Amino acid sequence: MSYRLKPLNQQTVVITGASSGIGLATARRAAREGAKVVLVARNEDALREAAEDIEAAGGQAAWCAVDIADSAWPEKVGKVADDRFGGFDSWVNNAAASLYARLDEVTEEEHRRVFDVGYFGTVAGSLYAAKRLRERSGGALINTGSVLSERAVGVQGVYSAMKHAVKGFTDALRVELQEEDAGVSVTLIKPNGIDTPYPEHARNKMDRPASVPPVIYDPELAAKAICFACEHPRRELLVGGQGLLLTKAGNLFPGLTDLIMQNFMMEDGQSSDTPPEPGAEDNLFEPRKDGRVRSNQDNFVRKSSLALEAQMHPAVAIATGMGTIAAAGLIGALARSRRA
């Protein structure tokens, strides 16, 4: 399969969920690297401010305020991209909604809302983008999954199920587009816990403010992975070494991983003493105060991920690993020679 992906500074990139968190970080990073960006979310004021900030910094940005649960949203966004920039080259489905609650506490309406935004919104955006990118002789489609696409966690069961569905859909669509030789690269981004306003925006039925359990990573790492995928075909990119370990552990030792989840990843492991910023709480059905990339919690945040770098640059990682092994062997040989 051959893909013709342009350098990022020659692209127009559509990004959903762009009013905060990973989406906003990605829009800013792509614009800094020279891409034209189309920001998509519900919060019109936050989108306008973000686009104005990008343009004030020398970038090019447009915005489109839509509810991703509305099945007609992709056409509205496509029209903005066409009118402002003549189309798009990469499309990033990043929008999601969530809640912290045990499954028997979740109403059917809440359950459906999480899927309407995170899954059916991704499906509608993906199918529209794939059709348009075929017409443009290729491009990149990037869907944001999660480490929870691989390993479900209690208290976020509905979100975990939705991200499992996103992964299944993305994998199937990739196969179909490859079989057609459509020239559309399909990448699933799977972030570990990221320091975004996600726990503030999620509906919370716990007794304490919600949080993301550690290890927590910088949103810029997820943005870096997404921008990389706009230029380089990758099947998946997992952001954060802890997520990689959790995924492998769940595959090899599912029972033991369940036990760890039960003891360390329930309400106590996903709660905080820091309440949401006023006006930001619970955007499940309505947009709330927005515009921040990072959370309001005092977290220790990892700024780098060797696991991500190895996935983006496997040849360098292999060479570095071989070099490390060779150096260790040389040191060992010298030590033995000295002893002799």
GROMACS .gro file of C-alpha atoms in nm, residues 8 70 114 210 219 279-280 319:
model
    8
    8LEU     CA    1   0.251   1.903   0.749
   70ASP     CA    2  -2.549   1.544   1.498
  114VAL     CA    3  -2.123   0.882   2.528
  210ALA     CA    4  -1.264   1.294   3.945
  219PRO     CA    5  -0.093   1.662   2.620
  279GLY     CA    6  -1.821   2.658   3.503
  280ALA     CA    7  -1.620   2.368   3.359
  319ALA     CA    8   1.979   0.087   1.624
   0.00000   0.00000   0.00000
